[in-house]
Amino acid sequence: MSHGRLKRELHSEELLEIIFDYASRITIENNLDRLLMLMEDMGRDMTVADRCTLWLYDEKTDELLARIPHGMEKIRVPATSGLVGYVYQTANSLVIDDAYEDKRFCAELDVKTGYRTKSVMMIPLTNKQNQRLGVYQVINKLTADEVFTAQDVKYLSLAASYTAQALEAVLTNIEMEEAQREIIFKMGEIGEVRSKETGAHVKRVAEYAKFLAMKCGLSEEEADLIKVASPMHDIGKVAIADAILNKPGKLSEEEFIAVREHANIGYNLLKNSNRSILKAAAVIAKEHHERWDGKGYPEGLSGDDTHIYGRIVSVADVFDALATDRPYKKAWNAEKILAHFKKERGCQFDPNLIDVFLANMDGFLQIKEQYED
Ligand code: C2E
Ligand code: SIN
Ligand code: SIN
Ligand code: SIN
Ligand code: FE
Ligand code: FE
């Protein structure tokens, strides 16, 4: 290790400062990747290490999973192999002055990243019920003697006992959201089956909506929320008669009044949940047929009184309805679709969104090809 990078041990005020600084950020973080990054930075700074890696146990594959430092790529190791596997299995902490002297060490990651591991310290990461969540690992002590001390074990254990709680809260949330995602998608498919549309329609609408959300500057998180919530947009169609939904020709005025109910029906099915995905799904179900000019349904909202999620899914839904065959119409070609969206800019649709759509129509057509029925 180059001497230019040598550091000294922390004074206790410096340590406290680090803990307070990270603790305040960790407490409010609800994104797993960012939380892991914060925990890694905190572990690294508290022990004056060069690197810190958090290995999380993946039940499905019986592996330990980590992010490669300074990248988004993931690495997996069997939960029984290497130093990290040893710590996970035995729940003992481990301090090693030179990893290459230890036959349990598996240099695969060093080979892959060109990094040279020397001193290593690892401690098991457990929750309050003593279930093992993974392994907290720091590599290469940056002080002159280059080795981790008993004091470092104490510091990292302190960080671990604190961060494990934040981590578990996020993981629980992710599990619940995964379950919700599955339910939402299944329910969305049911709605579509009733109206002779395949699951491909809900998939495409979800992809178009996320694509448009990203292109109009929403965060990736929000775009993902729209993506997972939008498959439910027509769930209210479950309550509409087959004879109407699958009618080959134009609807009568009465039939169209009945169809329009699907927006409120969907909203009422979803509105009582406190979960973020279902809340977003409720807004989308209710507002995806509102129009920019206020002539839509069910409320006749205009402009940005319609939630941005509703405005986005409206574009995505109509694009897919026009670009594919429906029981009552043949698919339109790209040119005709383009003309329609230009004509309806500022009438049916949010003009800003249409500008974004028009600039990115290739992306829409690509998604359409990718998710053909
Ligand atoms: P959908 O088939 O998913 O269509 C969604 C939206 O795409 C429609 O909402 C409309 O805004 C747009 N769209 C679809 N096809 C066309 C078209 O040929 N021309 C134009 N200008 N826009 C089109 P909308 O109109 O509120 O309809 C809601 C739902 O009602 C439709 O969902 C469909 O299930 C049903 N529906 C609407 N019109 C008819 C019809 O003439 N016959 C039948 N059988 N069903 C219809
Ligand atoms: C090991 O556990 O043996 C390798 C882990 C690492 O290199 O980070
Ligand atoms: C779809 O794949 O769901 C579109 C087919 C249709 O709208 O009839
Ligand atoms: C907004 O209106 O919330 C911004 C996104 C858009 O409409 O283009
Ligand atoms: Fe609809
Ligand atoms: Fe639809």
mmCIF file of C-alpha atoms in Angstrom, residues 15-269:
data_model
loop_
_atom_site.group_PDB
_atom_site.id
_atom_site.type_symbol
_atom_site.label_atom_id
_atom_site.label_comp_id
_atom_site.label_asym_id
_atom_site.label_seq_id
_atom_site.Cartn_x
_atom_site.Cartn_y
_atom_site.Cartn_z
ATOM 1 C CA LEU A 15 -15.747 8.699 15.420
ATOM 2 C CA LEU A 16 -18.844 10.245 16.959
ATOM 3 C CA GLU A 17 -19.098 12.697 14.117
ATOM 4 C CA ILE A 18 -19.014 9.876 11.584
ATOM 5 C CA ILE A 19 -21.673 7.931 13.462
ATOM 6 C CA PHE A 20 -24.019 10.897 13.791
ATOM 7 C CA ASP A 21 -23.552 11.887 10.202
ATOM 8 C CA TYR A 22 -24.326 8.447 8.765
ATOM 9 C CA ALA A 23 -26.991 7.588 11.337
ATOM 10 C CA SER A 24 -29.105 10.550 10.334
ATOM 11 C CA ARG A 25 -28.893 9.573 6.682
ATOM 12 C CA ILE A 26 -29.403 5.852 7.263
ATOM 13 C CA THR A 27 -32.546 6.392 9.316
ATOM 14 C CA ILE A 28 -34.377 8.065 6.454
ATOM 15 C CA GLU A 29 -33.076 5.895 3.607
ATOM 16 C CA ASN A 30 -35.618 3.497 2.108
ATOM 17 C CA ASN A 31 -33.817 2.427 -1.041
ATOM 18 C CA LEU A 32 -31.851 -0.805 -0.591
ATOM 19 C CA ASP A 33 -28.908 0.003 -2.850
ATOM 20 C CA ARG A 34 -28.397 3.431 -1.348
ATOM 21 C CA LEU A 35 -28.755 2.051 2.171
ATOM 22 C CA LEU A 36 -26.136 -0.606 1.497
ATOM 23 C CA MET A 37 -23.818 2.041 0.126
ATOM 24 C CA LEU A 38 -24.265 4.220 3.218
ATOM 25 C CA MET A 39 -23.638 1.244 5.496
ATOM 26 C CA GLU A 40 -20.511 0.366 3.573
ATOM 27 C CA ASP A 41 -19.191 3.922 3.699
ATOM 28 C CA MET A 42 -19.891 4.101 7.423
ATOM 29 C CA GLY A 43 -18.124 0.783 8.141
ATOM 30 C CA ARG A 44 -15.150 1.891 6.058
ATOM 31 C CA ASP A 45 -14.848 5.306 7.727
ATOM 32 C CA MET A 46 -15.315 4.001 11.276
ATOM 33 C CA THR A 47 -12.506 1.468 10.951
ATOM 34 C CA VAL A 48 -10.167 3.534 8.721
ATOM 35 C CA ALA A 49 -10.344 0.828 6.081
ATOM 36 C CA ASP A 50 -9.870 1.168 2.339
ATOM 37 C CA ARG A 51 -13.034 -0.730 1.468
ATOM 38 C CA CYS A 52 -16.153 -2.103 3.030
ATOM 39 C CA THR A 53 -18.461 -4.690 1.513
ATOM 40 C CA LEU A 54 -21.824 -5.832 2.791
ATOM 41 C CA TRP A 55 -22.694 -9.389 1.902
ATOM 42 C CA LEU A 56 -26.394 -10.236 2.086
ATOM 43 C CA TYR A 57 -27.650 -13.779 2.331
ATOM 44 C CA ASP A 58 -29.917 -14.817 -0.551
ATOM 45 C CA GLU A 59 -32.212 -17.578 0.623
ATOM 46 C CA LYS A 60 -33.347 -18.561 -2.856
ATOM 47 C CA THR A 61 -29.867 -19.548 -4.013
ATOM 48 C CA ASP A 62 -28.070 -20.146 -0.695
ATOM 49 C CA GLU A 63 -25.498 -17.569 -1.740
ATOM 50 C CA LEU A 64 -24.040 -14.375 -0.351
ATOM 51 C CA LEU A 65 -24.529 -11.397 -2.599
ATOM 52 C CA ALA A 66 -22.617 -8.098 -2.719
ATOM 53 C CA ARG A 67 -22.074 -5.106 -4.922
ATOM 54 C CA ILE A 68 -18.638 -4.865 -6.474
ATOM 55 C CA PRO A 69 -17.005 -1.726 -5.013
ATOM 56 C CA HIS A 70 -17.447 1.394 -7.142
ATOM 57 C CA GLY A 71 -19.810 -0.347 -9.546
ATOM 58 C CA MET A 72 -23.356 -1.557 -9.819
ATOM 59 C CA GLU A 73 -22.348 -5.082 -10.784
ATOM 60 C CA LYS A 74 -23.185 -7.820 -8.274
ATOM 61 C CA ILE A 75 -21.044 -10.724 -7.173
ATOM 62 C CA ARG A 76 -22.302 -13.956 -5.611
ATOM 63 C CA VAL A 77 -20.469 -16.611 -3.645
ATOM 64 C CA PRO A 78 -21.827 -19.880 -2.235
ATOM 65 C CA ALA A 79 -22.791 -19.268 1.404
ATOM 66 C CA THR A 80 -20.346 -21.967 2.446
ATOM 67 C CA SER A 81 -17.199 -20.803 0.676
ATOM 68 C CA GLY A 82 -14.402 -18.359 1.362
ATOM 69 C CA LEU A 83 -13.811 -16.269 4.424
ATOM 70 C CA VAL A 84 -17.162 -14.629 4.036
ATOM 71 C CA GLY A 85 -18.880 -18.039 3.934
ATOM 72 C CA TYR A 86 -16.986 -19.074 7.061
ATOM 73 C CA VAL A 87 -18.178 -16.002 8.968
ATOM 74 C CA TYR A 88 -21.724 -16.460 7.726
ATOM 75 C CA GLN A 89 -21.839 -20.143 8.742
ATOM 76 C CA THR A 90 -20.142 -19.847 12.127
ATOM 77 C CA ALA A 91 -21.388 -16.380 13.105
ATOM 78 C CA ASN A 92 -17.874 -15.683 14.428
ATOM 79 C CA SER A 93 -16.074 -12.486 13.625
ATOM 80 C CA LEU A 94 -12.705 -12.748 11.970
ATOM 81 C CA VAL A 95 -9.587 -10.568 11.880
ATOM 82 C CA ILE A 96 -6.871 -11.542 9.408
ATOM 83 C CA ASP A 97 -3.656 -9.667 8.797
ATOM 84 C CA ASP A 98 -2.958 -11.173 5.383
ATOM 85 C CA ALA A 99 -5.785 -12.904 3.571
ATOM 86 C CA TYR A 100 -3.416 -14.705 1.188
ATOM 87 C CA GLU A 101 -1.915 -16.572 4.142
ATOM 88 C CA ASP A 102 -5.326 -18.024 4.967
ATOM 89 C CA LYS A 103 -6.392 -21.050 2.957
ATOM 90 C CA ARG A 104 -10.090 -20.242 3.411
ATOM 91 C CA PHE A 105 -9.621 -17.035 1.437
ATOM 92 C CA CYS A 106 -11.003 -17.115 -2.046
ATOM 93 C CA ALA A 107 -9.208 -14.637 -4.312
ATOM 94 C CA GLU A 108 -11.810 -14.733 -7.072
ATOM 95 C CA LEU A 109 -13.001 -11.187 -6.431
ATOM 96 C CA ASP A 110 -9.431 -9.846 -6.359
ATOM 97 C CA VAL A 111 -8.791 -11.564 -9.673
ATOM 98 C CA LYS A 112 -11.965 -10.122 -11.105
ATOM 99 C CA THR A 113 -11.388 -6.544 -9.958
ATOM 100 C CA GLY A 114 -7.578 -6.339 -9.945
ATOM 101 C CA TYR A 115 -7.692 -5.293 -6.292
ATOM 102 C CA ARG A 116 -5.163 -6.623 -3.765
ATOM 103 C CA THR A 117 -6.703 -7.680 -0.459
ATOM 104 C CA LYS A 118 -4.365 -7.816 2.518
ATOM 105 C CA SER A 119 -5.860 -7.257 5.949
ATOM 106 C CA VAL A 120 -9.488 -8.286 6.384
ATOM 107 C CA MET A 121 -12.028 -8.034 9.163
ATOM 108 C CA MET A 122 -15.485 -9.557 9.005
ATOM 109 C CA ILE A 123 -18.361 -9.709 11.409
ATOM 110 C CA PRO A 124 -21.704 -11.458 11.098
ATOM 111 C CA LEU A 125 -24.719 -9.245 10.518
ATOM 112 C CA THR A 126 -27.744 -10.429 12.498
ATOM 113 C CA ASN A 127 -31.163 -9.081 13.371
ATOM 114 C CA LYS A 128 -32.734 -8.798 16.821
ATOM 115 C CA GLN A 129 -34.006 -12.381 16.643
ATOM 116 C CA ASN A 130 -30.425 -13.465 15.971
ATOM 117 C CA GLN A 131 -31.199 -14.544 12.436
ATOM 118 C CA ARG A 132 -28.216 -14.075 10.171
ATOM 119 C CA LEU A 133 -28.685 -11.464 7.445
ATOM 120 C CA GLY A 134 -25.165 -11.516 6.022
ATOM 121 C CA VAL A 135 -21.599 -10.420 6.628
ATOM 122 C CA TYR A 136 -20.062 -6.989 7.151
ATOM 123 C CA GLN A 137 -16.534 -6.914 5.766
ATOM 124 C CA VAL A 138 -13.778 -4.305 5.762
ATOM 125 C CA ILE A 139 -10.587 -4.672 3.761
ATOM 126 C CA ASN A 140 -7.113 -3.144 4.031
ATOM 127 C CA LYS A 141 -6.537 -1.041 7.101
ATOM 128 C CA LEU A 142 -5.036 2.297 6.068
ATOM 129 C CA THR A 143 -2.955 3.000 9.190
ATOM 130 C CA ALA A 144 0.817 2.460 9.291
ATOM 131 C CA ASP A 145 0.650 -1.048 10.797
ATOM 132 C CA GLU A 146 -1.989 -2.065 8.227
ATOM 133 C CA VAL A 147 -3.911 -4.423 10.517
ATOM 134 C CA PHE A 148 -7.335 -4.335 12.125
ATOM 135 C CA THR A 149 -7.541 -4.295 15.916
ATOM 136 C CA ALA A 150 -9.906 -5.479 18.640
ATOM 137 C CA GLN A 151 -11.100 -1.880 18.799
ATOM 138 C CA ASP A 152 -12.101 -2.084 15.113
ATOM 139 C CA VAL A 153 -14.130 -5.226 15.803
ATOM 140 C CA LYS A 154 -15.999 -3.273 18.460
ATOM 141 C CA TYR A 155 -16.616 -0.353 16.136
ATOM 142 C CA LEU A 156 -17.831 -2.463 13.247
ATOM 143 C CA SER A 157 -20.049 -4.505 15.591
ATOM 144 C CA LEU A 158 -21.556 -1.273 16.843
ATOM 145 C CA ALA A 159 -22.217 -0.160 13.281
ATOM 146 C CA ALA A 160 -23.659 -3.590 12.478
ATOM 147 C CA SER A 161 -26.062 -3.721 15.405
ATOM 148 C CA TYR A 162 -27.390 -0.342 14.428
ATOM 149 C CA THR A 163 -27.521 -0.760 10.664
ATOM 150 C CA ALA A 164 -29.042 -4.254 10.792
ATOM 151 C CA GLN A 165 -32.288 -2.698 11.974
ATOM 152 C CA ALA A 166 -32.407 -0.197 9.149
ATOM 153 C CA LEU A 167 -31.518 -2.940 6.725
ATOM 154 C CA GLU A 168 -34.209 -5.264 7.969
ATOM 155 C CA ALA A 169 -36.847 -2.563 7.740
ATOM 156 C CA VAL A 170 -35.930 -1.982 4.098
ATOM 157 C CA LEU A 171 -35.762 -5.703 3.319
ATOM 158 C CA THR A 172 -39.187 -6.323 4.855
ATOM 159 C CA ASN A 173 -40.566 -3.493 2.814
ATOM 160 C CA ILE A 174 -39.041 -4.931 -0.335
ATOM 161 C CA GLU A 175 -40.576 -8.346 0.345
ATOM 162 C CA MET A 176 -43.974 -6.784 0.806
ATOM 163 C CA GLU A 177 -43.561 -4.775 -2.334
ATOM 164 C CA GLU A 178 -42.553 -7.869 -4.278
ATOM 165 C CA ALA A 179 -45.694 -9.593 -3.062
ATOM 166 C CA GLN A 180 -47.769 -6.571 -4.033
ATOM 167 C CA ARG A 181 -46.167 -6.433 -7.446
ATOM 168 C CA GLU A 182 -47.113 -10.007 -8.084
ATOM 169 C CA ILE A 183 -50.682 -9.495 -6.901
ATOM 170 C CA ILE A 184 -51.053 -6.356 -8.957
ATOM 171 C CA PHE A 185 -49.761 -7.996 -12.069
ATOM 172 C CA LYS A 186 -51.986 -11.041 -11.628
ATOM 173 C CA MET A 187 -55.022 -8.864 -11.023
ATOM 174 C CA GLY A 188 -54.147 -6.728 -14.020
ATOM 175 C CA GLU A 189 -54.031 -9.860 -16.140
ATOM 176 C CA ILE A 190 -57.444 -10.945 -14.882
ATOM 177 C CA GLY A 191 -58.900 -7.600 -15.951
ATOM 178 C CA GLU A 192 -57.343 -7.944 -19.369
ATOM 179 C CA VAL A 193 -58.448 -11.541 -19.853
ATOM 180 C CA ARG A 194 -62.010 -10.417 -19.302
ATOM 181 C CA SER A 195 -61.674 -7.941 -22.137
ATOM 182 C CA LYS A 196 -59.975 -10.384 -24.560
ATOM 183 C CA GLU A 197 -56.698 -8.578 -24.245
ATOM 184 C CA THR A 198 -53.665 -10.640 -23.359
ATOM 185 C CA GLY A 199 -51.178 -10.096 -20.560
ATOM 186 C CA ALA A 200 -48.970 -8.516 -23.186
ATOM 187 C CA HIS A 201 -51.129 -5.384 -23.100
ATOM 188 C CA VAL A 202 -50.522 -4.743 -19.396
ATOM 189 C CA LYS A 203 -46.837 -5.494 -19.837
ATOM 190 C CA ARG A 204 -46.500 -3.027 -22.689
ATOM 191 C CA VAL A 205 -48.466 -0.287 -20.967
ATOM 192 C CA ALA A 206 -46.198 -0.710 -17.933
ATOM 193 C CA GLU A 207 -43.085 -0.441 -20.116
ATOM 194 C CA TYR A 208 -44.357 2.555 -22.094
ATOM 195 C CA ALA A 209 -45.335 4.321 -18.888
ATOM 196 C CA LYS A 210 -41.939 3.799 -17.271
ATOM 197 C CA PHE A 211 -40.143 4.865 -20.439
ATOM 198 C CA LEU A 212 -42.211 8.036 -20.720
ATOM 199 C CA ALA A 213 -41.810 8.795 -17.012
ATOM 200 C CA MET A 214 -38.014 8.555 -17.308
ATOM 201 C CA LYS A 215 -37.951 10.679 -20.457
ATOM 202 C CA CYS A 216 -40.023 13.418 -18.864
ATOM 203 C CA GLY A 217 -37.602 13.658 -15.983
ATOM 204 C CA LEU A 218 -39.196 11.715 -13.152
ATOM 205 C CA SER A 219 -36.783 9.820 -10.894
ATOM 206 C CA GLU A 220 -36.104 6.163 -11.619
ATOM 207 C CA GLU A 221 -37.867 5.277 -8.385
ATOM 208 C CA GLU A 222 -41.004 7.077 -9.385
ATOM 209 C CA ALA A 223 -40.812 5.648 -12.894
ATOM 210 C CA ASP A 224 -40.595 2.174 -11.346
ATOM 211 C CA LEU A 225 -43.567 2.910 -9.145
ATOM 212 C CA ILE A 226 -45.593 3.859 -12.223
ATOM 213 C CA LYS A 227 -44.378 0.724 -13.954
ATOM 214 C CA VAL A 228 -45.492 -1.622 -11.194
ATOM 215 C CA ALA A 229 -48.775 0.188 -10.550
ATOM 216 C CA SER A 230 -49.949 0.712 -14.142
ATOM 217 C CA PRO A 231 -50.900 -2.922 -14.917
ATOM 218 C CA MET A 232 -53.968 -2.302 -12.731
ATOM 219 C CA HIS A 233 -55.277 0.624 -14.757
ATOM 220 C CA ASP A 234 -58.220 -1.333 -16.227
ATOM 221 C CA ILE A 235 -58.902 -3.622 -13.255
ATOM 222 C CA GLY A 236 -62.383 -2.065 -13.001
ATOM 223 C CA LYS A 237 -63.247 -3.776 -16.297
ATOM 224 C CA VAL A 238 -63.803 -6.972 -14.296
ATOM 225 C CA ALA A 239 -67.223 -5.522 -13.442
ATOM 226 C CA ILE A 240 -68.179 -4.684 -17.049
ATOM 227 C CA ALA A 241 -70.192 -7.179 -19.114
ATOM 228 C CA ASP A 242 -68.307 -9.334 -21.640
ATOM 229 C CA ALA A 243 -70.891 -8.497 -24.258
ATOM 230 C CA ILE A 244 -69.874 -4.847 -24.036
ATOM 231 C CA LEU A 245 -66.103 -5.255 -23.727
ATOM 232 C CA ASN A 246 -65.860 -7.737 -26.554
ATOM 233 C CA LYS A 247 -68.445 -6.165 -28.823
ATOM 234 C CA PRO A 248 -66.995 -6.188 -32.331
ATOM 235 C CA GLY A 249 -68.411 -2.798 -33.276
ATOM 236 C CA LYS A 250 -69.021 0.643 -31.880
ATOM 237 C CA LEU A 251 -70.586 0.997 -28.428
ATOM 238 C CA SER A 252 -74.011 2.565 -27.958
ATOM 239 C CA GLU A 253 -74.232 5.595 -25.698
ATOM 240 C CA GLU A 254 -75.557 3.411 -22.845
ATOM 241 C CA GLU A 255 -72.834 0.832 -23.299
ATOM 242 C CA PHE A 256 -70.168 3.514 -23.218
ATOM 243 C CA ILE A 257 -71.651 4.936 -20.008
ATOM 244 C CA ALA A 258 -71.286 1.458 -18.489
ATOM 245 C CA VAL A 259 -67.670 1.129 -19.690
ATOM 246 C CA ARG A 260 -66.739 4.508 -18.237
ATOM 247 C CA GLU A 261 -67.585 3.141 -14.799
ATOM 248 C CA HIS A 262 -64.409 1.016 -14.934
ATOM 249 C CA ALA A 263 -62.350 3.997 -13.744
ATOM 250 C CA ASN A 264 -64.284 4.476 -10.508
ATOM 251 C CA ILE A 265 -64.728 0.747 -9.951
ATOM 252 C CA GLY A 266 -60.973 0.239 -10.167
ATOM 253 C CA TYR A 267 -60.336 3.139 -7.839
ATOM 254 C CA ASN A 268 -62.782 1.784 -5.257
ATOM 255 C CA LEU A 269 -61.103 -1.630 -5.352
#
